[in-house]
Short mmCIF file of C-alpha atoms and ligand atoms in Angstrom, two decimals:
data_model
loop_
_atom_site.label_atom_id
_atom_site.label_comp_id
_atom_site.label_asym_id
_atom_site.label_seq_id
_atom_site.Cartn_x
_atom_site.Cartn_y
_atom_site.Cartn_z
CA MET F 268 0.06 -0.03 -0.03
CA LYS F 269 1.62 3.28 -1.18
CA LEU F 270 1.16 6.07 1.26
CA GLU F 271 1.38 9.79 0.59
CA PHE F 272 1.74 12.70 3.20
CA TYR F 273 1.73 16.49 2.92
CA ASN F 274 5.04 17.47 4.01
CA THR F 275 5.27 20.87 5.76
CA SER F 276 8.87 21.02 4.43
CA GLY F 277 8.27 21.74 0.77
CA ARG F 278 4.51 22.24 1.16
CA LYS F 279 3.46 19.38 -1.02
CA ILE F 280 2.05 15.81 -1.00
CA GLU F 281 4.90 13.36 -1.35
CA GLU F 282 4.91 9.55 -1.38
CA PHE F 283 6.31 8.19 1.82
CA VAL F 284 9.60 6.23 1.41
CA PRO F 285 10.99 5.07 4.71
CA VAL F 286 14.69 5.42 5.68
CA SER F 287 14.84 1.64 6.35
CA GLU F 288 12.54 -0.68 4.28
CA GLY F 289 9.61 -1.74 6.12
CA LYS F 290 10.00 0.35 9.10
CA ALA F 291 8.54 3.64 10.11
CA GLY F 292 10.13 5.83 12.80
CA PHE F 293 8.32 8.89 14.06
CA TYR F 294 8.63 11.53 16.74
CA CYS F 295 5.76 13.53 18.23
CA CYS F 296 6.20 16.45 20.48
CA GLY F 297 4.38 15.19 23.78
CA PRO F 298 2.48 17.13 26.48
CA THR F 299 4.05 19.69 28.91
CA VAL F 300 2.76 18.26 31.98
CA TYR F 301 1.85 21.18 34.15
CA ASN F 302 -1.91 20.93 33.68
CA TYR F 303 -4.51 18.63 32.18
CA ALA F 304 -4.40 18.18 28.38
CA HIS F 305 -7.22 20.13 26.78
CA ILE F 306 -9.31 18.62 24.05
CA GLY F 307 -7.35 20.72 21.47
CA ASN F 308 -4.11 19.07 22.60
CA LEU F 309 -6.00 15.74 22.34
CA ARG F 310 -7.12 16.27 18.82
CA THR F 311 -3.30 16.55 17.93
CA TYR F 312 -2.75 13.29 19.68
CA VAL F 313 -5.60 11.55 17.99
CA PHE F 314 -4.16 12.70 14.60
CA GLU F 315 -0.79 11.33 15.46
CA ASP F 316 -2.55 8.09 16.53
CA LEU F 317 -4.22 7.95 13.16
CA LEU F 318 -0.85 8.38 11.47
CA ARG F 319 0.45 5.46 13.40
CA ARG F 320 -2.47 3.25 12.68
CA VAL F 321 -2.31 3.98 8.85
CA LEU F 322 1.37 3.22 8.73
CA ALA F 323 0.83 -0.12 10.68
CA TYR F 324 -2.07 -0.86 8.35
CA ALA F 325 0.22 -0.41 5.31
CA GLY F 326 2.40 -2.91 6.96
CA TYR F 327 5.30 -0.87 8.52
CA GLU F 328 6.87 -1.93 11.76
CA ILE F 329 6.48 1.28 13.95
CA ASN F 330 8.70 3.06 16.26
CA HIS F 331 6.78 5.93 17.65
CA VAL F 332 8.57 8.10 20.12
CA MET F 333 6.91 10.76 22.24
CA ASN F 334 8.54 12.94 24.83
CA ILE F 335 7.07 14.38 28.13
CA THR F 336 8.04 17.70 28.79
CA ASP F 337 8.62 18.18 32.50
CA VAL F 338 11.15 20.96 32.55
CA GLY F 339 12.29 23.92 30.46
CA HIS F 340 8.94 24.98 28.61
CA LEU F 341 8.45 28.67 29.38
CA THR F 342 5.21 30.20 29.12
CA ASP F 343 6.19 31.64 26.00
CA ASP F 344 7.66 29.35 23.18
CA GLY F 345 10.46 31.90 22.57
CA ASP F 346 12.58 32.38 25.75
CA ASP F 347 10.36 34.85 27.48
CA GLY F 348 8.20 34.07 30.58
CA GLU F 349 8.40 31.60 33.32
CA ASP F 350 8.87 27.64 33.26
CA LYS F 351 5.41 26.29 33.08
CA MET F 352 6.07 23.45 35.60
CA GLU F 353 7.59 25.73 38.19
CA LYS F 354 4.73 28.37 37.75
CA SER F 355 2.21 25.39 38.24
CA ALA F 356 4.03 24.24 41.30
CA ARG F 357 4.14 27.64 42.79
CA GLU F 358 0.51 28.27 42.18
CA THR F 359 -0.76 25.00 43.62
CA GLY F 360 1.77 24.56 46.59
CA ARG F 361 2.99 21.19 45.30
CA THR F 362 6.53 20.27 44.14
CA VAL F 363 7.33 20.09 40.60
CA TRP F 364 7.84 16.39 40.58
CA ASP F 365 4.30 15.87 42.04
CA ILE F 366 2.88 18.14 39.36
CA ALA F 367 4.73 16.23 36.74
CA ARG F 368 3.60 12.84 37.97
CA HIS F 369 -0.02 13.89 38.42
CA TYR F 370 -0.43 15.33 34.95
CA THR F 371 1.54 12.59 33.14
CA ASP F 372 -0.85 9.97 34.61
CA ALA F 373 -3.90 12.05 33.77
CA PHE F 374 -2.55 12.43 30.30
CA PHE F 375 -2.17 8.61 29.62
CA ASN F 376 -5.50 8.09 31.42
CA ASP F 377 -7.08 10.47 28.69
CA THR F 378 -5.23 8.89 25.64
CA GLU F 379 -6.23 5.42 26.78
CA LYS F 380 -9.81 6.37 26.98
CA LEU F 381 -9.54 7.78 23.58
CA ASN F 382 -7.90 4.39 22.14
CA ILE F 383 -4.70 6.14 21.37
CA ILE F 384 -2.08 3.49 21.09
CA ARG F 385 0.75 4.18 23.46
CA PRO F 386 3.93 5.08 21.70
CA GLU F 387 6.70 2.46 21.64
CA VAL F 388 8.89 4.92 23.70
CA THR F 389 7.64 7.75 25.97
CA CYS F 390 10.59 9.63 27.31
CA THR F 391 10.73 12.42 29.98
CA ALA F 392 13.10 15.43 29.59
CA THR F 393 14.34 15.18 33.22
CA GLU F 394 15.71 11.69 32.45
CA HIS F 395 17.68 12.78 29.44
CA ILE F 396 19.64 15.78 30.66
CA GLN F 397 22.93 14.15 29.84
CA GLU F 398 21.87 13.50 26.15
CA MET F 399 20.96 17.18 25.92
CA ILE F 400 24.44 18.33 27.40
CA ASP F 401 26.08 16.03 24.90
CA LEU F 402 24.06 17.55 22.10
CA ILE F 403 24.85 21.13 23.14
CA LYS F 404 28.59 20.22 23.61
CA LYS F 405 28.54 19.26 19.81
CA LEU F 406 26.92 22.43 18.87
CA GLU F 407 29.46 24.41 20.87
CA GLU F 408 32.37 22.43 19.42
CA LYS F 409 31.02 23.56 15.95
CA GLY F 410 30.70 27.13 16.84
CA PHE F 411 26.93 27.41 16.86
CA THR F 412 26.79 28.73 20.41
CA TYR F 413 27.74 31.81 22.61
CA LEU F 414 27.46 32.33 26.30
CA THR F 415 26.33 35.60 27.50
CA GLY F 416 24.46 36.85 30.69
CA GLY F 417 25.02 33.28 32.06
CA ASN F 418 22.82 31.51 29.46
CA LEU F 419 24.07 29.52 26.58
CA TYR F 420 22.46 30.55 23.19
CA PHE F 421 22.16 29.12 19.73
CA ASP F 422 23.41 31.60 17.04
CA ILE F 423 20.94 31.32 14.21
CA SER F 424 23.15 33.33 11.90
CA LYS F 425 25.70 30.32 12.01
CA PHE F 426 22.88 28.13 10.44
CA PRO F 427 22.25 29.28 6.88
CA GLU F 428 19.09 27.12 6.44
CA TYR F 429 17.41 28.42 9.50
CA GLY F 430 13.70 28.80 9.09
CA LYS F 431 13.62 26.98 5.62
CA MET F 432 10.81 24.52 6.69
CA ALA F 433 8.61 27.20 8.28
CA LEU F 434 9.33 29.45 5.16
CA ILE F 435 10.72 32.13 7.70
CA ASP F 436 12.21 35.08 5.84
CA ARG F 437 15.35 35.84 7.68
CA GLN F 438 15.64 39.33 6.47
CA ASN F 439 12.16 40.04 7.81
CA LEU F 440 12.76 38.14 11.04
CA GLN F 441 15.65 40.54 11.82
CA ALA F 442 13.90 43.66 10.59
CA GLY F 443 10.52 42.78 11.79
CA ALA F 444 11.57 42.04 15.41
CA ARG F 445 11.08 45.45 17.01
CA VAL F 446 12.24 44.73 20.36
CA ALA F 447 14.47 41.80 21.33
CA VAL F 448 12.84 40.34 24.35
CA ASP F 449 16.23 39.25 25.76
CA GLU F 450 18.94 41.87 25.37
CA ASN F 451 21.68 39.28 25.61
CA LYS F 452 20.66 37.93 22.33
CA ARG F 453 22.71 38.84 19.30
CA ASN F 454 19.79 38.19 16.98
CA PRO F 455 16.13 38.13 18.25
CA GLY F 456 15.68 34.72 16.72
CA ASP F 457 18.58 33.22 18.82
CA PHE F 458 17.39 30.88 21.43
CA VAL F 459 18.56 29.41 24.80
CA LEU F 460 20.06 25.95 24.84
CA TRP F 461 20.97 26.01 28.57
CA PHE F 462 19.73 28.45 31.13
CA THR F 463 21.98 29.14 34.26
CA LYS F 464 20.95 32.54 35.08
CA SER F 465 17.32 32.03 35.85
CA LYS F 466 15.14 35.01 36.20
CA PHE F 467 13.54 32.84 38.83
CA GLU F 468 15.78 32.48 41.68
CA ASN F 469 13.93 29.55 43.36
CA HIS F 470 13.92 27.38 40.22
CA VAL F 471 13.95 23.87 41.67
CA MET F 472 14.99 21.64 38.71
CA LEU F 473 18.67 22.38 38.26
CA TRP F 474 21.38 20.10 36.95
CA ASP F 475 25.43 20.61 36.61
CA SER F 476 26.58 21.27 33.17
CA PRO F 477 29.78 22.69 31.55
CA TRP F 478 28.07 26.02 31.51
CA GLY F 479 27.04 26.05 35.19
CA LYS F 480 24.23 24.76 37.25
CA GLY F 481 20.97 25.16 35.52
CA TYR F 482 18.41 23.67 33.12
CA PRO F 483 17.95 22.98 29.31
CA GLY F 484 15.92 24.94 26.98
CA TRP F 485 12.63 23.26 25.68
CA HIS F 486 13.70 22.89 22.05
CA VAL F 487 16.87 20.90 22.87
CA GLU F 488 15.01 18.14 24.59
CA CYS F 489 13.10 17.03 21.35
CA SER F 490 16.36 17.05 19.32
CA ALA F 491 18.24 15.10 21.95
CA MET F 492 15.65 12.56 22.61
CA SER F 493 14.43 12.04 19.17
CA MET F 494 17.98 11.31 17.91
CA LYS F 495 18.64 9.00 20.82
CA TYR F 496 15.70 6.82 20.00
CA LEU F 497 15.32 7.22 16.16
CA GLY F 498 18.76 8.11 15.06
CA GLU F 499 20.18 11.18 13.34
CA HIS F 500 17.95 10.68 10.23
CA MET F 501 14.38 9.72 10.79
CA ASP F 502 11.23 9.39 8.82
CA ILE F 503 8.66 11.76 10.42
CA HIS F 504 8.20 14.35 12.92
CA CYS F 505 4.70 15.52 14.08
CA GLY F 506 3.14 18.24 16.10
CA GLY F 507 0.54 20.93 16.08
CA VAL F 508 0.86 23.81 13.58
CA ASP F 509 1.91 26.15 16.41
CA HIS F 510 5.09 24.42 16.58
CA ILE F 511 6.08 25.31 12.97
CA PRO F 512 7.76 28.72 13.52
CA ILE F 513 9.67 28.41 16.64
CA HIS F 514 9.79 25.06 18.25
CA HIS F 515 10.39 22.82 15.12
CA THR F 516 12.37 25.54 13.40
CA ASN F 517 14.83 25.55 16.40
CA GLU F 518 14.89 21.77 16.61
CA ILE F 519 15.90 21.64 12.98
CA ALA F 520 18.58 24.05 13.56
CA GLN F 521 20.00 22.32 16.54
CA SER F 522 19.65 18.71 15.06
CA GLU F 523 21.14 19.27 11.69
CA GLY F 524 23.76 21.80 13.24
CA ALA F 525 25.01 19.02 15.36
CA SER F 526 24.91 16.11 12.95
CA GLY F 527 25.78 18.19 9.75
CA LYS F 528 23.05 16.25 7.81
CA LYS F 529 19.43 16.17 6.94
CA TRP F 530 17.38 15.20 10.05
CA VAL F 531 13.69 14.57 9.30
CA ASN F 532 12.21 13.51 5.98
CA TYR F 533 8.57 14.28 6.47
CA TRP F 534 7.15 17.01 8.76
CA LEU F 535 3.42 16.62 9.58
CA HIS F 536 1.44 19.23 11.48
CA GLY F 537 -2.18 18.88 12.87
CA GLU F 538 -4.41 22.06 12.55
CA PHE F 539 -6.02 23.42 15.61
CA LEU F 540 -9.33 22.68 17.31
CA LEU F 541 -11.02 25.86 18.00
CA LEU F 542 -13.92 26.56 20.32
CA LYS F 543 -16.94 28.40 18.75
CA LYS F 544 -16.31 31.47 20.74
CA ALA F 545 -12.90 31.50 22.42
CA LYS F 546 -9.48 30.20 21.79
CA MET F 547 -8.63 27.07 23.23
CA SER F 548 -5.63 27.59 25.56
CA LYS F 549 -4.27 26.11 28.75
CA SER F 550 -2.85 29.53 29.90
CA SER F 551 -6.02 31.47 29.54
CA GLY F 552 -7.63 29.11 31.87
CA SER F 553 -10.61 28.52 29.40
CA PHE F 554 -10.30 25.08 28.22
CA LEU F 555 -12.35 21.93 28.05
CA THR F 556 -10.78 18.62 29.13
CA LEU F 557 -11.74 15.09 28.36
CA THR F 558 -13.22 14.71 31.90
CA SER F 559 -15.36 17.83 31.39
CA LEU F 560 -16.91 16.24 28.29
CA GLU F 561 -17.40 12.99 30.29
CA ASP F 562 -19.17 15.17 32.92
CA MET F 563 -21.43 16.49 30.15
CA GLY F 564 -22.53 12.90 29.50
CA PHE F 565 -20.31 11.98 26.57
CA ASP F 566 -18.19 8.90 26.13
CA PRO F 567 -14.57 9.72 25.23
CA LEU F 568 -15.08 7.79 21.97
CA ASP F 569 -17.69 10.22 20.98
CA TYR F 570 -14.88 12.79 20.95
CA ARG F 571 -12.79 10.55 18.93
CA TYR F 572 -15.42 10.20 16.53
CA PHE F 573 -15.85 13.75 16.32
CA CYS F 574 -12.07 14.18 15.57
CA LEU F 575 -12.32 11.59 12.76
CA GLY F 576 -14.86 13.82 10.92
CA GLY F 577 -12.33 16.47 10.06
CA HIS F 578 -9.15 16.21 8.00
CA TYR F 579 -6.09 16.87 10.29
CA ARG F 580 -5.05 19.67 8.14
CA SER F 581 -8.13 21.59 8.62
CA GLN F 582 -9.29 23.69 11.62
CA LEU F 583 -12.05 21.88 13.57
CA ILE F 584 -14.63 24.02 15.23
CA PHE F 585 -15.87 22.47 18.51
CA SER F 586 -19.34 22.93 19.80
CA GLU F 587 -21.54 20.83 22.20
CA GLU F 588 -24.11 20.42 19.27
CA SER F 589 -21.48 18.98 17.04
CA LEU F 590 -20.34 16.56 19.71
CA GLU F 591 -23.94 15.66 20.33
CA ALA F 592 -24.16 14.78 16.55
CA SER F 593 -21.09 12.60 16.87
CA LYS F 594 -22.48 10.81 19.76
CA SER F 595 -25.83 9.93 17.87
CA ALA F 596 -23.73 9.00 14.91
CA ARG F 597 -21.58 6.60 16.98
CA LYS F 598 -24.77 5.24 18.71
CA ASN F 599 -26.26 4.38 15.45
CA LEU F 600 -23.09 2.82 14.27
CA ASN F 601 -22.79 0.64 17.34
CA GLU F 602 -26.41 -0.53 16.83
CA ARG F 603 -25.78 -1.46 13.26
CA ILE F 604 -22.61 -3.40 14.16
CA LEU F 605 -24.66 -5.12 16.82
CA LYS F 606 -27.35 -6.26 14.25
CA LEU F 607 -24.72 -7.45 11.93
CA LYS F 608 -23.08 -9.41 14.70
CA GLU F 609 -26.52 -10.89 15.71
CA ARG F 610 -27.11 -12.08 12.13
CA GLY F 611 -23.80 -13.86 11.63
CA GLU F 612 -20.07 -14.12 11.43
CA SER F 613 -17.91 -11.85 9.70
CA GLY F 614 -16.99 -12.99 6.11
CA ASP F 615 -13.43 -13.40 4.71
CA LEU F 616 -11.70 -10.24 3.77
CA GLU F 617 -9.43 -12.11 1.15
CA LYS F 618 -12.62 -13.43 -0.72
CA LEU F 619 -14.34 -10.03 -1.21
CA ASP F 620 -15.32 -9.08 -4.66
CA GLY F 621 -17.64 -6.99 -6.61
CA LYS F 622 -19.07 -3.86 -4.63
CA ALA F 623 -17.90 -5.00 -1.42
CA LEU F 624 -14.31 -4.89 -2.65
CA GLU F 625 -14.86 -1.51 -4.13
CA TYR F 626 -15.76 0.02 -0.71
CA LEU F 627 -12.69 -1.58 0.88
CA GLU F 628 -10.38 -0.29 -1.93
CA SER F 629 -11.77 3.15 -1.87
CA PHE F 630 -11.35 3.40 1.82
CA ARG F 631 -7.77 2.21 1.46
CA THR F 632 -7.15 4.78 -1.18
CA HIS F 633 -8.63 7.55 0.89
CA ILE F 634 -6.56 6.77 4.09
CA ALA F 635 -3.32 6.37 2.10
CA ARG F 636 -3.77 9.83 0.61
CA ASP F 637 -2.50 12.11 3.26
CA LEU F 638 -4.71 10.39 6.02
CA GLY F 639 -8.15 11.03 4.39
CA VAL F 640 -9.82 9.39 7.33
CA SER F 641 -12.83 11.42 7.19
CA ARG F 642 -13.52 10.21 3.59
CA GLY F 643 -12.92 6.78 4.95
CA LEU F 644 -15.63 7.24 7.29
CA SER F 645 -17.91 8.21 4.53
CA ASP F 646 -16.93 4.96 2.69
CA MET F 647 -18.13 3.04 5.85
CA TRP F 648 -21.44 4.64 5.95
CA GLN F 649 -22.05 4.03 2.31
CA LEU F 650 -21.14 0.51 2.86
CA LEU F 651 -23.32 0.00 5.67
CA LYS F 652 -26.38 1.46 3.94
CA ASP F 653 -25.77 -0.48 0.79
CA PRO F 654 -28.41 -3.25 0.43
CA ASP F 655 -26.19 -4.87 -2.37
CA VAL F 656 -23.56 -6.03 0.04
CA CYS F 657 -24.11 -8.92 2.24
CA ASP F 658 -23.98 -8.71 6.10
CA GLU F 659 -20.94 -10.77 6.47
CA ASP F 660 -18.98 -8.73 4.09
CA LYS F 661 -20.23 -5.55 5.79
CA LEU F 662 -18.90 -6.78 9.14
CA SER F 663 -15.76 -7.91 8.03
CA ILE F 664 -14.88 -4.65 6.12
CA VAL F 665 -16.16 -2.43 8.96
CA LEU F 666 -14.03 -4.29 11.46
CA ASP F 667 -11.07 -3.80 9.24
CA MET F 668 -11.69 -0.18 8.85
CA ASP F 669 -11.85 0.05 12.59
CA ARG F 670 -8.14 -0.77 12.75
CA ILE F 671 -7.78 2.97 11.72
CA PHE F 672 -10.91 4.42 13.33
CA GLY F 673 -10.13 3.01 16.78
CA LEU F 674 -13.78 3.01 17.78
CA SER F 675 -13.59 -0.45 19.57
CA LEU F 676 -16.38 -1.90 17.08
CA LYS F 677 -15.26 -5.45 17.43
CA ASP F 678 -16.08 -5.06 21.45
CA VAL F 679 -19.61 -3.93 20.77
CA LYS F 680 -21.83 -6.17 22.65
CA ALA F 681 -25.59 -6.42 23.40
CA GLU F 682 -25.37 -5.24 26.97
CA GLU F 683 -23.62 -2.11 25.79
CA LYS F 684 -26.93 -1.16 24.03
CA GLU F 685 -28.18 1.74 25.81
CA GLY F 686 -30.56 0.45 28.48
CA ASP F 687 -33.87 1.96 29.04
CA PRO F 688 -35.71 0.92 32.24
CA GLU F 689 -39.08 2.11 31.13
CA ILE F 690 -38.94 0.02 27.86
CA ASP F 691 -37.51 -2.98 29.72
CA ALA F 692 -40.48 -2.89 32.24
CA LEU F 693 -42.92 -2.70 29.37
CA VAL F 694 -41.26 -5.76 27.72
CA GLU F 695 -41.41 -7.53 31.03
CA GLU F 696 -45.19 -6.65 31.52
CA ARG F 697 -45.87 -7.88 27.98
CA ASN F 698 -44.17 -11.24 28.72
CA ARG F 699 -46.11 -11.64 31.89
CA SER F 700 -49.30 -10.88 30.07
CA ARG F 701 -48.65 -13.35 27.53
CA SER F 702 -47.79 -16.09 30.15
CA GLU F 703 -51.10 -15.12 31.82
CA LYS F 704 -52.80 -15.39 28.55
CA ASN F 705 -53.77 -11.74 28.50
CA PHE F 706 -52.98 -11.31 24.85
CA ALA F 707 -55.03 -8.24 24.58
CA ARG F 708 -52.73 -6.33 26.98
CA ALA F 709 -49.68 -8.08 25.44
CA ASP F 710 -50.69 -6.73 21.95
CA GLU F 711 -51.57 -3.31 23.36
CA ILE F 712 -48.06 -3.14 24.77
CA ARG F 713 -46.41 -4.17 21.40
CA ASP F 714 -48.42 -1.57 19.68
CA GLU F 715 -47.37 1.08 22.03
CA LEU F 716 -43.72 0.26 21.73
CA LEU F 717 -44.03 0.16 17.88
CA ALA F 718 -45.52 3.66 17.94
CA ARG F 719 -42.35 4.56 19.76
CA GLY F 720 -40.21 3.03 17.15
CA ILE F 721 -39.29 -0.05 19.11
CA GLU F 722 -39.56 -3.58 17.67
CA ILE F 723 -39.80 -6.63 19.79
CA LYS F 724 -38.48 -10.02 18.69
CA ASP F 725 -39.39 -13.23 20.44
CA SER F 726 -36.73 -16.05 20.24
CA PRO F 727 -36.05 -19.23 21.97
CA GLN F 728 -33.45 -17.30 24.00
CA GLY F 729 -36.05 -14.82 25.20
CA THR F 730 -37.43 -11.55 23.97
CA VAL F 731 -35.22 -8.61 22.89
CA TRP F 732 -36.13 -5.16 21.56
CA GLU F 733 -34.44 -2.83 19.33
CA ARG F 734 -35.04 0.72 18.01
CA LYS F 735 -35.87 0.58 14.26
P1 AMP J 1070 1.53 21.35 24.93
O1 AMP J 1070 1.25 20.39 25.88
O2 AMP J 1070 1.16 22.76 25.14
O3 AMP J 1070 3.06 21.42 24.43
O4 AMP J 1070 0.78 20.90 23.57
C1 AMP J 1070 0.76 19.55 23.13
C2 AMP J 1070 0.32 19.42 21.71
O5 AMP J 1070 -0.91 20.09 21.38
C3 AMP J 1070 1.25 20.12 20.70
O6 AMP J 1070 1.48 19.29 19.62
C4 AMP J 1070 0.54 21.38 20.38
O7 AMP J 1070 0.76 21.82 19.02
C5 AMP J 1070 -0.96 20.89 20.33
N1 AMP J 1070 -2.07 21.87 20.47
C6 AMP J 1070 -2.03 22.92 21.24
N2 AMP J 1070 -3.23 23.57 21.29
C7 AMP J 1070 -3.93 23.04 20.31
C8 AMP J 1070 -5.29 23.28 19.82
N3 AMP J 1070 -6.01 24.15 20.20
N4 AMP J 1070 -5.66 22.30 18.86
C9 AMP J 1070 -4.96 21.20 18.41
N5 AMP J 1070 -3.67 21.13 19.01
C10 AMP J 1070 -3.28 21.99 19.81
ZN1 ZN J 1071 9.18 19.10 20.45
#
């Protein structure tokens, strides 16, 4: 199966050709664990999970690496502001280590509920300080750094390709930067590799280094850890679009500066989830978490289904009404799957032909073309509604598609059908009336249920009901 992705580097769709045949290695910028992930962040992790599933579906052996940022990410993506972890600790009266543990657990709890497959490697910044120091030393030896005001900076003027992936115009970068936030910087685009002179005297997380006791800049952690686990030349790097101009641009400068060669072949960026009225942001305090959606009565998979409906490179507008629509679509889907299961086993995928095969092929074409999962979802609905395809084939195809959707369709069971105590009681009363030979009442109940769109089926195993 030939895959194609839109590469931010070069801004075009390209065929995926892995560095090593049959293998796909990719790195995703993980969460900064100073707060709960908001549903915007989670959209990005769903997108990365879809990428992973598509690669695996196409037969690649996956090595997915994701970092956990537990130090060094300032409240501004440049070098301004305060360390997010330290700020959260100060505000809540907890230690930074407690904060990190708590929000890391909460993050994995959320991703598990969303059926996001856990990456092969998850690595924390605080456990890779030595790798970061080694990388910075390489950059220092090659003349990319300068030490001033106590901090070690990366000098972007030494890296001629700076900003190429992000299409940053270096002339404008310099002229357009009216005020350099940090007056120690030779160029406003320079960034800190290692902080020793913190503006925050009581910074708790400090490590010894050749440049003094301090802590690493945020960008260097991703370069150091991705190269440790995926080598100096890797297939794919992902993140949200906000990372293009600063974080990923700086990561490229450091990684390619240190190794002297091309680092990442394909850059994939997920667009933002927007709230109808406000911008979703952790720092503004106005954000929705998965738990808030659950409190509103949604299943986490309703949110996953909602994410599947938009292409990862398009902005997605979130509203309660659209999540409500996803919820009923998913309910409908589960009911259809249940019916198919009740009618028989799934067929053999290898033996598909005719229209059934066309649906599967259309789905595969869509997902292979820059993760067209929302189109794949339409293929699935068309298939389910097509009277010309038999139930066994429908079931086998949809379960195969669910390897990408991740909606747990193979686990849909009769008990999971939404219970309704009122209907259950009526069905029971009808059974009792029948056994008491009160057929008039039994028929009355059947008619009443039919009027509500509920069909009763009597079988040797008992009576079951379903919505038509
Ligand atoms: P952070 O924990 O802030 O480092 O963000 C984690 C991931 O979420 C990054 O890949 C960001 O690019 C991404 N992200 C942040 N805000 C949004 C949003 N509103 N919608 C989608 N992704 C986002
Ligand atoms: Zn990163």
